[in-house]
GROMACS .gro file of C-alpha atoms in nm:
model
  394
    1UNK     CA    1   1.454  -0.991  -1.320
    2UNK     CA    2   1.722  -1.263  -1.262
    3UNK     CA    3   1.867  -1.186  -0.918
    4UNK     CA    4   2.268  -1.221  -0.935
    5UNK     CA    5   2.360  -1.473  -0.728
    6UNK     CA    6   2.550  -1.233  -0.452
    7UNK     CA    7   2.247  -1.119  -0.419
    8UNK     CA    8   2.048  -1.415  -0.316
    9UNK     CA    9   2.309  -1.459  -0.066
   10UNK     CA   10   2.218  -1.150   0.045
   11UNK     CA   11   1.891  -1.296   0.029
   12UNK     CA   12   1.962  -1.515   0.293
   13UNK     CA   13   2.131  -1.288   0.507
   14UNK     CA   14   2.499  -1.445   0.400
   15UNK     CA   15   2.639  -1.173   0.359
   16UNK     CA   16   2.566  -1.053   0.712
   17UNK     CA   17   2.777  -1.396   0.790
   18UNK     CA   18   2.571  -1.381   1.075
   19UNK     CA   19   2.478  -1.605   1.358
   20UNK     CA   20   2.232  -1.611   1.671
   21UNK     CA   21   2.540  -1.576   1.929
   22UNK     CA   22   2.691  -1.288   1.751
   23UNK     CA   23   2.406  -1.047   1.799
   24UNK     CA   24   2.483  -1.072   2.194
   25UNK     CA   25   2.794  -0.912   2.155
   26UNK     CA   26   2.845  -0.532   2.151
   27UNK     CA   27   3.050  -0.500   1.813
   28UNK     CA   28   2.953  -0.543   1.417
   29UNK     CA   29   2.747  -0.820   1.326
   30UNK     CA   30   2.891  -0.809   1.015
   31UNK     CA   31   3.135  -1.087   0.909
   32UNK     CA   32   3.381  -1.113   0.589
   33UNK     CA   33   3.260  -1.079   0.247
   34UNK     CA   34   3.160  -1.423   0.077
   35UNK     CA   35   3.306  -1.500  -0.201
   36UNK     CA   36   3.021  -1.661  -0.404
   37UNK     CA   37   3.134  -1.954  -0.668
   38UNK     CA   38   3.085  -1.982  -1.021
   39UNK     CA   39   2.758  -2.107  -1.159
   40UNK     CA   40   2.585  -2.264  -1.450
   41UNK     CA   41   2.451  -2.017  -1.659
   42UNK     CA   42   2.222  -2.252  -1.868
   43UNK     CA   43   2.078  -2.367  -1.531
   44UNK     CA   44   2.091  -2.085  -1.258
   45UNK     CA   45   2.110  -2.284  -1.003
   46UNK     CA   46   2.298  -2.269  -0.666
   47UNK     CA   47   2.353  -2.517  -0.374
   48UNK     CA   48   2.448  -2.349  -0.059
   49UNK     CA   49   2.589  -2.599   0.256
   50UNK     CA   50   2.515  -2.416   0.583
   51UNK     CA   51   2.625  -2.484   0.918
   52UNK     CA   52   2.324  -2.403   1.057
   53UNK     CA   53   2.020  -2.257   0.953
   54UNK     CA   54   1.758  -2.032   1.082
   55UNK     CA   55   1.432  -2.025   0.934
   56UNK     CA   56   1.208  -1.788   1.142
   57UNK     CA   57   0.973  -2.066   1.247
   58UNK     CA   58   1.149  -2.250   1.461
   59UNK     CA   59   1.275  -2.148   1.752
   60UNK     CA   60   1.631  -2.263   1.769
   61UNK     CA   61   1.868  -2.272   1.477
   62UNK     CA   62   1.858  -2.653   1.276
   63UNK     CA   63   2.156  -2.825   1.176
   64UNK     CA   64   2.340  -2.801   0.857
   65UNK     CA   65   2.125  -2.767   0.577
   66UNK     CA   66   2.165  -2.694   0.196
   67UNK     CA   67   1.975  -2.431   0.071
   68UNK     CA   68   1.899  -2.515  -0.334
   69UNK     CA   69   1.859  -2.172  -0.509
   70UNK     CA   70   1.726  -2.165  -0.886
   71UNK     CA   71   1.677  -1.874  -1.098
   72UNK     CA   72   1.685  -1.598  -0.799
   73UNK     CA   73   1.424  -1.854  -0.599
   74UNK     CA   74   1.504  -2.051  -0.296
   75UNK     CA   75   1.351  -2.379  -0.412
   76UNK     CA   76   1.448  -2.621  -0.172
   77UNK     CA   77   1.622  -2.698   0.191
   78UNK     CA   78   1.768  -3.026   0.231
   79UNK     CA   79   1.929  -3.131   0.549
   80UNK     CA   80   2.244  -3.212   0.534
   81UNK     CA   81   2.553  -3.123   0.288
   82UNK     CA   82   2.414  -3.271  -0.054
   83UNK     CA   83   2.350  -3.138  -0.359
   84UNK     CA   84   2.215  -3.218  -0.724
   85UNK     CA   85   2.426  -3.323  -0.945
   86UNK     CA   86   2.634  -3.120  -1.168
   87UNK     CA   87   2.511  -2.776  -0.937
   88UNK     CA   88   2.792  -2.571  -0.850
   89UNK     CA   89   2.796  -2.482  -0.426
   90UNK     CA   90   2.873  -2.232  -0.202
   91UNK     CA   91   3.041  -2.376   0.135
   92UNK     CA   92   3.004  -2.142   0.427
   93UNK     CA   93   3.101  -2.440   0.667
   94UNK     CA   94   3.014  -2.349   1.012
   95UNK     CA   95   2.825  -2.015   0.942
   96UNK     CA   96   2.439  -2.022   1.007
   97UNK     CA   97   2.216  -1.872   0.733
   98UNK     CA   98   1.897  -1.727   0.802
   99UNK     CA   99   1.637  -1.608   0.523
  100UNK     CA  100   1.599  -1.246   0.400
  101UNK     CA  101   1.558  -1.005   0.713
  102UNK     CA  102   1.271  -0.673   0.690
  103UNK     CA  103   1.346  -0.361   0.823
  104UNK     CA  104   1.015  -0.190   0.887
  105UNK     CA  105   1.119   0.149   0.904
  106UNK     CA  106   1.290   0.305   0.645
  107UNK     CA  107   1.389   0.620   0.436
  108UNK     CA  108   1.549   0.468   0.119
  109UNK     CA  109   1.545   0.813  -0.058
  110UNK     CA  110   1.746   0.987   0.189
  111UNK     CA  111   2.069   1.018   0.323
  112UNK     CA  112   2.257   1.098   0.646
  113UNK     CA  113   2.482   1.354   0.581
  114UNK     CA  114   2.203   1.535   0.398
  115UNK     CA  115   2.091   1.617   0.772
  116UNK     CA  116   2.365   1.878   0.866
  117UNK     CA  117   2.142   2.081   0.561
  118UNK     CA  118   1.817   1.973   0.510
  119UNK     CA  119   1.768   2.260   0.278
  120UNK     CA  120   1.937   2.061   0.037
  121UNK     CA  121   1.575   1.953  -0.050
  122UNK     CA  122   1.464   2.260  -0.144
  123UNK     CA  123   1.704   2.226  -0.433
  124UNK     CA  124   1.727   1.857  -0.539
  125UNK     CA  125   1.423   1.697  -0.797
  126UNK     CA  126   1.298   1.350  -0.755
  127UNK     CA  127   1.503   1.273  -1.109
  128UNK     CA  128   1.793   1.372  -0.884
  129UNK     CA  129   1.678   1.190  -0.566
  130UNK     CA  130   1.599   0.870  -0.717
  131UNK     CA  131   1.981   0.745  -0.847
  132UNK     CA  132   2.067   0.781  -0.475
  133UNK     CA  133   1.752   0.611  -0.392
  134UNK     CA  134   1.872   0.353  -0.622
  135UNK     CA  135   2.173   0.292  -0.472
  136UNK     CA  136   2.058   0.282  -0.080
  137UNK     CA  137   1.790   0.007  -0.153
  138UNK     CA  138   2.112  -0.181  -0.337
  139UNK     CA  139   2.288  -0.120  -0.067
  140UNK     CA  140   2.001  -0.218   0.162
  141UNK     CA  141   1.932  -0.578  -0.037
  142UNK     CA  142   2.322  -0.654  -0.022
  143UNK     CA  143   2.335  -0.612   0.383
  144UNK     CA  144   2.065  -0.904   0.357
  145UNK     CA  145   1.735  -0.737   0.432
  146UNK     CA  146   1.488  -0.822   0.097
  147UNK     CA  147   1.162  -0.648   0.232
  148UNK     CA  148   1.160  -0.276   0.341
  149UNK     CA  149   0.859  -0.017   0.444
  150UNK     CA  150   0.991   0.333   0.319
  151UNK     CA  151   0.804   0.552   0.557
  152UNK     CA  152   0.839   0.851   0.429
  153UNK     CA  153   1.014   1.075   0.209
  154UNK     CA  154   1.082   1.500   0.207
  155UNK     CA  155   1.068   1.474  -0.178
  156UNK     CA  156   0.713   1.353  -0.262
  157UNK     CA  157   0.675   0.993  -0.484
  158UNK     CA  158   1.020   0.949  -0.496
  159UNK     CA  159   0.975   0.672  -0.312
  160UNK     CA  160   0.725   0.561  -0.561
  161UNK     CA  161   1.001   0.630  -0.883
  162UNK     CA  162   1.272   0.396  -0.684
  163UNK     CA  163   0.992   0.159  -0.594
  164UNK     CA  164   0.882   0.079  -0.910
  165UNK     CA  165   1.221   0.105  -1.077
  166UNK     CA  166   1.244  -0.241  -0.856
  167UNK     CA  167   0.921  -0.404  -0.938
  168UNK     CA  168   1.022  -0.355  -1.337
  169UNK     CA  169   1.297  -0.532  -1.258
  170UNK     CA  170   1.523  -0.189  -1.382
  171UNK     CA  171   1.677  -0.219  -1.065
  172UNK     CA  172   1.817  -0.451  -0.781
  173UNK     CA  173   1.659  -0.407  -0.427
  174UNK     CA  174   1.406  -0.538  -0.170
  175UNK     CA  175   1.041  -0.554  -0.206
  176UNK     CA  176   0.921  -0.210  -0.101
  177UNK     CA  177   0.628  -0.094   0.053
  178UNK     CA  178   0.608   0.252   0.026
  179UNK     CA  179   0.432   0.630   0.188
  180UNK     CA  180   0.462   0.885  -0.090
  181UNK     CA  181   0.450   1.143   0.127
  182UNK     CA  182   0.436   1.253   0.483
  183UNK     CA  183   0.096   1.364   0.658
  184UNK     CA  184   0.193   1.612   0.822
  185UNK     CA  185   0.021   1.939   1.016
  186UNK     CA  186   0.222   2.298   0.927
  187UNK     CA  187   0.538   2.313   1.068
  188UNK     CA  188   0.531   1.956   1.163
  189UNK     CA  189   0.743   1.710   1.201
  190UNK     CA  190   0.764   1.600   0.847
  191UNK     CA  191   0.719   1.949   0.694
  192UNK     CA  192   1.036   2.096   0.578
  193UNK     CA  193   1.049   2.429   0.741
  194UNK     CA  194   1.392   2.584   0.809
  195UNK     CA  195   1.452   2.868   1.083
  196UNK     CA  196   1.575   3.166   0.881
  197UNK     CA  197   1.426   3.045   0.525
  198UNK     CA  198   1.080   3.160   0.407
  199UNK     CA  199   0.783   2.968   0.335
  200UNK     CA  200   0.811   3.107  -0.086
  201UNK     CA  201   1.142   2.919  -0.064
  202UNK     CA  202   1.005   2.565  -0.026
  203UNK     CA  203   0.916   2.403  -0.300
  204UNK     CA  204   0.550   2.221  -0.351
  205UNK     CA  205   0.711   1.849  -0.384
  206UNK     CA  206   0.808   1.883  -0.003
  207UNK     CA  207   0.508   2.003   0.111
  208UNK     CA  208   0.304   1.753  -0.076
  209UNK     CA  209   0.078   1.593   0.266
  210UNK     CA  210   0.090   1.916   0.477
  211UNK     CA  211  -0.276   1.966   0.609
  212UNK     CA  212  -0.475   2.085   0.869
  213UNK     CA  213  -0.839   1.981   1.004
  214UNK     CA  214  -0.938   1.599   0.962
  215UNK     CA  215  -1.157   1.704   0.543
  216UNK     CA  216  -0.789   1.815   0.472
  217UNK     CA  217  -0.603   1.545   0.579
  218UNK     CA  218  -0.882   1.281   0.438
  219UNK     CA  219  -0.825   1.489   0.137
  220UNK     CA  220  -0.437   1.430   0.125
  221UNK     CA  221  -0.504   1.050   0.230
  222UNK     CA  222  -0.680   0.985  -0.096
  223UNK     CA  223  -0.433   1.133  -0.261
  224UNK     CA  224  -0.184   0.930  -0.178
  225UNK     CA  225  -0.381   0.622  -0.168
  226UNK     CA  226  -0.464   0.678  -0.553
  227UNK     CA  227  -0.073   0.793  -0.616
  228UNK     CA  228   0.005   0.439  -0.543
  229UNK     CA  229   0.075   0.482  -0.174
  230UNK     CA  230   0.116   0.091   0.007
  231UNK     CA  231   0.054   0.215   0.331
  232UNK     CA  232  -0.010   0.613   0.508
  233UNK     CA  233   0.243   0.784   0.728
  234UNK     CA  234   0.122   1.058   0.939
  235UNK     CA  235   0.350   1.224   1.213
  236UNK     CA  236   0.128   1.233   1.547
  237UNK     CA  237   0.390   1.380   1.759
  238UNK     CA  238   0.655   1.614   1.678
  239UNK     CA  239   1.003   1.514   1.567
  240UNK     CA  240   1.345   1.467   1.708
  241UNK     CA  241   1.522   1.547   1.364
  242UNK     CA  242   1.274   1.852   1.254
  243UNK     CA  243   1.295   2.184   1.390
  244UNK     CA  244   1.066   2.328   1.649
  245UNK     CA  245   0.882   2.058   1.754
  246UNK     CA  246   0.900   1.901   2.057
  247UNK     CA  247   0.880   1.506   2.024
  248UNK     CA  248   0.669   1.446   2.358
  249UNK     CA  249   0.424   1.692   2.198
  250UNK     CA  250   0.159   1.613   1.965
  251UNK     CA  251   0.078   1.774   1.654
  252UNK     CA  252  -0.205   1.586   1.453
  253UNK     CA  253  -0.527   1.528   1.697
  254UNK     CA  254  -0.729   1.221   1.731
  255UNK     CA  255  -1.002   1.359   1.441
  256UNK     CA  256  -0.753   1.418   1.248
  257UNK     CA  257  -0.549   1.086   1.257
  258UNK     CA  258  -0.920   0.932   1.214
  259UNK     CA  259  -0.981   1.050   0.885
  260UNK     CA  260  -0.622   0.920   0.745
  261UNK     CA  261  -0.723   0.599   0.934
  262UNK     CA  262  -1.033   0.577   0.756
  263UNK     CA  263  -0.909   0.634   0.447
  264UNK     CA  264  -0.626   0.381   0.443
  265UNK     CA  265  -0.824   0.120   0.623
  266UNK     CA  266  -1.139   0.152   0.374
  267UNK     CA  267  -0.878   0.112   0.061
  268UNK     CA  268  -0.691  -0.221   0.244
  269UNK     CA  269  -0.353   0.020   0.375
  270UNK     CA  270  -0.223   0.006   0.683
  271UNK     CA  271  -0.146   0.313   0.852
  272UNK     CA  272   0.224   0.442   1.030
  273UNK     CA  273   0.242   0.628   1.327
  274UNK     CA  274   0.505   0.877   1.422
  275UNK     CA  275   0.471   0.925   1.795
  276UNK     CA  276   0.714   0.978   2.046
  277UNK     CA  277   0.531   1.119   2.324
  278UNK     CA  278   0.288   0.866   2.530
  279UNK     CA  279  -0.048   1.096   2.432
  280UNK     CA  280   0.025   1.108   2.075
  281UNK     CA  281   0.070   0.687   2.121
  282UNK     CA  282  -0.227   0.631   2.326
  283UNK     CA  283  -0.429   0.872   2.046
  284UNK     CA  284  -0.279   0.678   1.713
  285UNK     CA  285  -0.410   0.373   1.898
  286UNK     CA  286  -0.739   0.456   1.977
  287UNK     CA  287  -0.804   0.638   1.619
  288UNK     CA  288  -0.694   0.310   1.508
  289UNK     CA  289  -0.363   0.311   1.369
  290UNK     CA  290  -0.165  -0.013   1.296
  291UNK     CA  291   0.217   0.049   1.401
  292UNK     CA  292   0.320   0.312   1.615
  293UNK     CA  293   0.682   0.441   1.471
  294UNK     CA  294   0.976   0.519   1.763
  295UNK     CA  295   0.721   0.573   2.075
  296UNK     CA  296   1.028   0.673   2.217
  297UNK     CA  297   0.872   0.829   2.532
  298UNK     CA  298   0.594   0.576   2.596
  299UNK     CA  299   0.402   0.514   2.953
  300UNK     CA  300   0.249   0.191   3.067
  301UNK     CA  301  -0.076   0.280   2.975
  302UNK     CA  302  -0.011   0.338   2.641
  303UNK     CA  303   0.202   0.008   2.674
  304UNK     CA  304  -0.126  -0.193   2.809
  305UNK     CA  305  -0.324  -0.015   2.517
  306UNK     CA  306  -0.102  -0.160   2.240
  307UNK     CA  307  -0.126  -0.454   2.371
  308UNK     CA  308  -0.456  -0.478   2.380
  309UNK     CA  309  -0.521  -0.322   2.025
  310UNK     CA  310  -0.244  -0.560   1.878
  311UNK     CA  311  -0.059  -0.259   1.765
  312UNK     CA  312   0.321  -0.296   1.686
  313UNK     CA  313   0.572  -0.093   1.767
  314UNK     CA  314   0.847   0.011   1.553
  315UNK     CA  315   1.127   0.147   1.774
  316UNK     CA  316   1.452   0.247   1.647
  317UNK     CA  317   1.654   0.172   1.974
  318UNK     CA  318   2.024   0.180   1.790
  319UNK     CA  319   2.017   0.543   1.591
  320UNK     CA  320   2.031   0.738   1.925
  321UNK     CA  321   2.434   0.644   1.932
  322UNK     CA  322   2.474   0.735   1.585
  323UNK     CA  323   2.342   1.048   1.608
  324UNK     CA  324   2.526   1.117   1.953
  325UNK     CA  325   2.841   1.049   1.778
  326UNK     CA  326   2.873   1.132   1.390
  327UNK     CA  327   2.556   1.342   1.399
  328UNK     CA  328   2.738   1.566   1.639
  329UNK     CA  329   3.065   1.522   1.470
  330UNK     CA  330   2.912   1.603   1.118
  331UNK     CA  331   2.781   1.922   1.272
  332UNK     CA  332   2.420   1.830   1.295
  333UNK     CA  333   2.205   2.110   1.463
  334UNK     CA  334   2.189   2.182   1.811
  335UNK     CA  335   1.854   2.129   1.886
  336UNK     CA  336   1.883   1.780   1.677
  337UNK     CA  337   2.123   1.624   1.913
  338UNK     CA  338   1.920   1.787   2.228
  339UNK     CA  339   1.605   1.649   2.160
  340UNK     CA  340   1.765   1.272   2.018
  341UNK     CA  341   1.956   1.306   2.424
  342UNK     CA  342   1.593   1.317   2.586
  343UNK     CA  343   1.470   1.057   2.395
  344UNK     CA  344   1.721   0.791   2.296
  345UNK     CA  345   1.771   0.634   2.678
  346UNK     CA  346   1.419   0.614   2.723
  347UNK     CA  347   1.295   0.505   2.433
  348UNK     CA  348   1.534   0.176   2.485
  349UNK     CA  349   1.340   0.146   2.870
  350UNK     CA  350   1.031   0.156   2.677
  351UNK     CA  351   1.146  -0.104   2.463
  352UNK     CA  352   1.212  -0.295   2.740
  353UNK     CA  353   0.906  -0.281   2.926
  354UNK     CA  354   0.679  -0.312   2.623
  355UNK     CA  355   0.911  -0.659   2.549
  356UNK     CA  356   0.823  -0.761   2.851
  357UNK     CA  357   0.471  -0.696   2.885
  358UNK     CA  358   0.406  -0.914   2.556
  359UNK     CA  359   0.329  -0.599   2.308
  360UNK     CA  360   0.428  -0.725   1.932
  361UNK     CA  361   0.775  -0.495   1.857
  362UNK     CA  362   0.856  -0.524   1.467
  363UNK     CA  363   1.194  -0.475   1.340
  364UNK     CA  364   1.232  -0.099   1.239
  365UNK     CA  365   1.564   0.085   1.258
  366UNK     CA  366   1.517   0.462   1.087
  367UNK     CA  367   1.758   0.377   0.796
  368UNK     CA  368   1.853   0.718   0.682
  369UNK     CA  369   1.925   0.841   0.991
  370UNK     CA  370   2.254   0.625   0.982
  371UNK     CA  371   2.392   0.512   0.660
  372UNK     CA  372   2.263   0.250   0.439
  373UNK     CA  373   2.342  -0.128   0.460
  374UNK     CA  374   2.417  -0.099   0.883
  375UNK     CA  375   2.045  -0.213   0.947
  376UNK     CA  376   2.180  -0.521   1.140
  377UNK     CA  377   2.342  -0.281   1.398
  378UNK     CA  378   1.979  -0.279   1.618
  379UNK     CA  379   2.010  -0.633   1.707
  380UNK     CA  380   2.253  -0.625   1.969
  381UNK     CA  381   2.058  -0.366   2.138
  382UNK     CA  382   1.755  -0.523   2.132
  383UNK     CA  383   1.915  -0.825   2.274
  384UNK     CA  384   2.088  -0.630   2.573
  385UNK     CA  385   1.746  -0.447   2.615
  386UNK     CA  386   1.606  -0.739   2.701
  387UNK     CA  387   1.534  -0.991   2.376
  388UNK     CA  388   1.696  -1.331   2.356
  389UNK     CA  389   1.887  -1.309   2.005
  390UNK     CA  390   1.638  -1.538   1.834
  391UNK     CA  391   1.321  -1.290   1.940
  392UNK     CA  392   1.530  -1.028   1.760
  393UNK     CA  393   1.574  -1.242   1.446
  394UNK     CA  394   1.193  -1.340   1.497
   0.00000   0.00000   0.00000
């Protein structure tokens, strides 16, 4: 599909009107809308003068550049301020542009304020899900990130209905990698169980990965592998935002996160760990798991492992605020806000150690848990936790 040209601002992270020295700071990253100019219909093509640019590679920001754009495609960066001839431009004088961001950790599907009542699942379909799918991984692609991995969703394959929605080109939003479905023991941490409401009352598209013993969960693996699945999420450890777990805890055990390891890894998938407590890390690593998701509560053991397996972590070191503050003022439950208190202050030491010890940290913020379109809020805490602004970018 022809990407409007807001959009391949977006693209480039314009609309973020961000820079390198603005993720130090301790307020929005976000900077005023762009107006974008007029362009030439018959030849779709867009010059963009930047005061800077950032292209991932290097590792400072180069001088001003213009970024050619034709037909949704960045085609060309010339330095300096010129332009083809007869090509309309987009002057963003001093502001630096940087390419398309990826937020590794996602849940396009869902919502925040759906958390106050999770049982809301039990009622909505995926036909129902997927508009506001839809509109989050708009959302998402306008805030400037065009690559997301939706790890998970309570509604199974909706994830799979938004994704390829996208891919036909029905639909504007970032490339998407996508789960299907949690993995998930009974009770777990991404089974939707609700104190008070029976079993009978939940309905088989949230329950779709719940297993137990490692023939069950290989089972649901290959399921999801031939549903379309790009990758496997199983939840090692139990939850922060899930009743009755305990997030230090695990809940899979090593056998069993082996089997959906050898499943995904013998059809060319990566797989996702949830893990917040250090023994469910150390056992995703060693059963061979490629990111470890939060690892909110990890030791320097499990630290030295990843590091020496060349497994990333994913750690979502802004949501903890968010939940602390409109989780609590939206009524979220008790136990929610407890367990996100015992985690979120660690996790951030854990980021900070695991920086500094060299292990590879990939960009992953838990979009759901906070609202759509705010992914840029992690960088300043990843820069005061100990990452120069252009490691966060990186």
């Amino acid at each position: 599909m022809r990407i409007r040209y807001s959009e391949a601002a977006a693209g480039l992270a314009l609309a973020l009107g961000c820079s390198a020295p603005a993720l130090a700071g301790d307020g929005d990253v976000a900077g005023p809308a762009v107006e974008v100019a007029p362009y030439a219909p018959d030849s779709g093509t867009l010059a963009i003068h930047c005061g800077s640019l950032i292209d991932g590679l290097a590792g400072r920001p180069l001088g001003a550049t213009t970024v050619v754009i034709r037909d949704g495609r960045i085609v060309a960066l010339e330095a300096g301020r010129s332009a083809p001839a007869g090509v309309p431009v987009l002057d963003l004088g001093d502001r630096t542009c940087l390419p398309g961001l990826v937020d590794m950790h996602t849940h396009l599907t869902d919502r925040p304020g759906d958390t106050a009542d999770l049982s809301i699942y039990y009622r909505r379909t995926l036909e129902q899900q997927l508009p506001l799918a839809l509109e989050n991984a708009h959302t998402t692609l306008l805030a400037g990130f065009t690559a997301a991995r939706d790890v998970g969703t309570y509604i199974g394959w909706a994830d799979r209905a938004m994704r390829d929605e996208i891919d036909a080109g029905r639909a504007p939003g970032p490339r998407v990698q996508v789960a299907g479905f949690y993995l998930t023991i009974p009770g777990g941490g991404g089974d939707l169980v609700i104190p008070g409401r029976a079993e009978s009352e939940i309905p088989a598209r949230v329950r779709m990965g719940v297993a137990r013993g490692p023939e069950e969960f290989r089972r649901k693996a290959e399921q999801a592998v031939a549903g379309g699945a790009d990758l496997l999420k199983l939840i090692a450890s139990g939850a922060v935002l899930a009743y009755g777990g305990v997030p230090g805890e695990p809940e899979m055990t090593p056998e069993e996160i082996r089997a959906v390891v050898e499943v995904a890894h013998r059809n060319g998938l990566k797989v996702a760990a949830h893990a917040h407590g250090a023994r469910s890390i150390k056992e995703a690593i060693l059963a061979g798991a490629d990111t470890i998701e939060h690892a909110s509560l990890i030791d320097d053991e499990a630290i030295a492992l990843a590091r020496e397996h060349g497994v990333a972590l994913s750690m979502d070191v802004y949501n903890g605020d968010y939940i602390d503050t409109e989780g609590r003022r939206q009524g979220w439950p008790e136990e929610f806000l407890r367990k996100n208190l015992e985690t979120t202050e660690a996790q951030r030491q854990g980021f900070t150690k695991a920086h500094a010890a060299g292990v590879r940290i990939v960009y992953g913020t838990d979009a759901a848990v906070y609202p759509h379109g705010l992914n840029a809020r992690q960088f300043p805490i990843m820069v005061q936790r100990g990452m120069t602004p252009m490691e966060a970018i990186q």
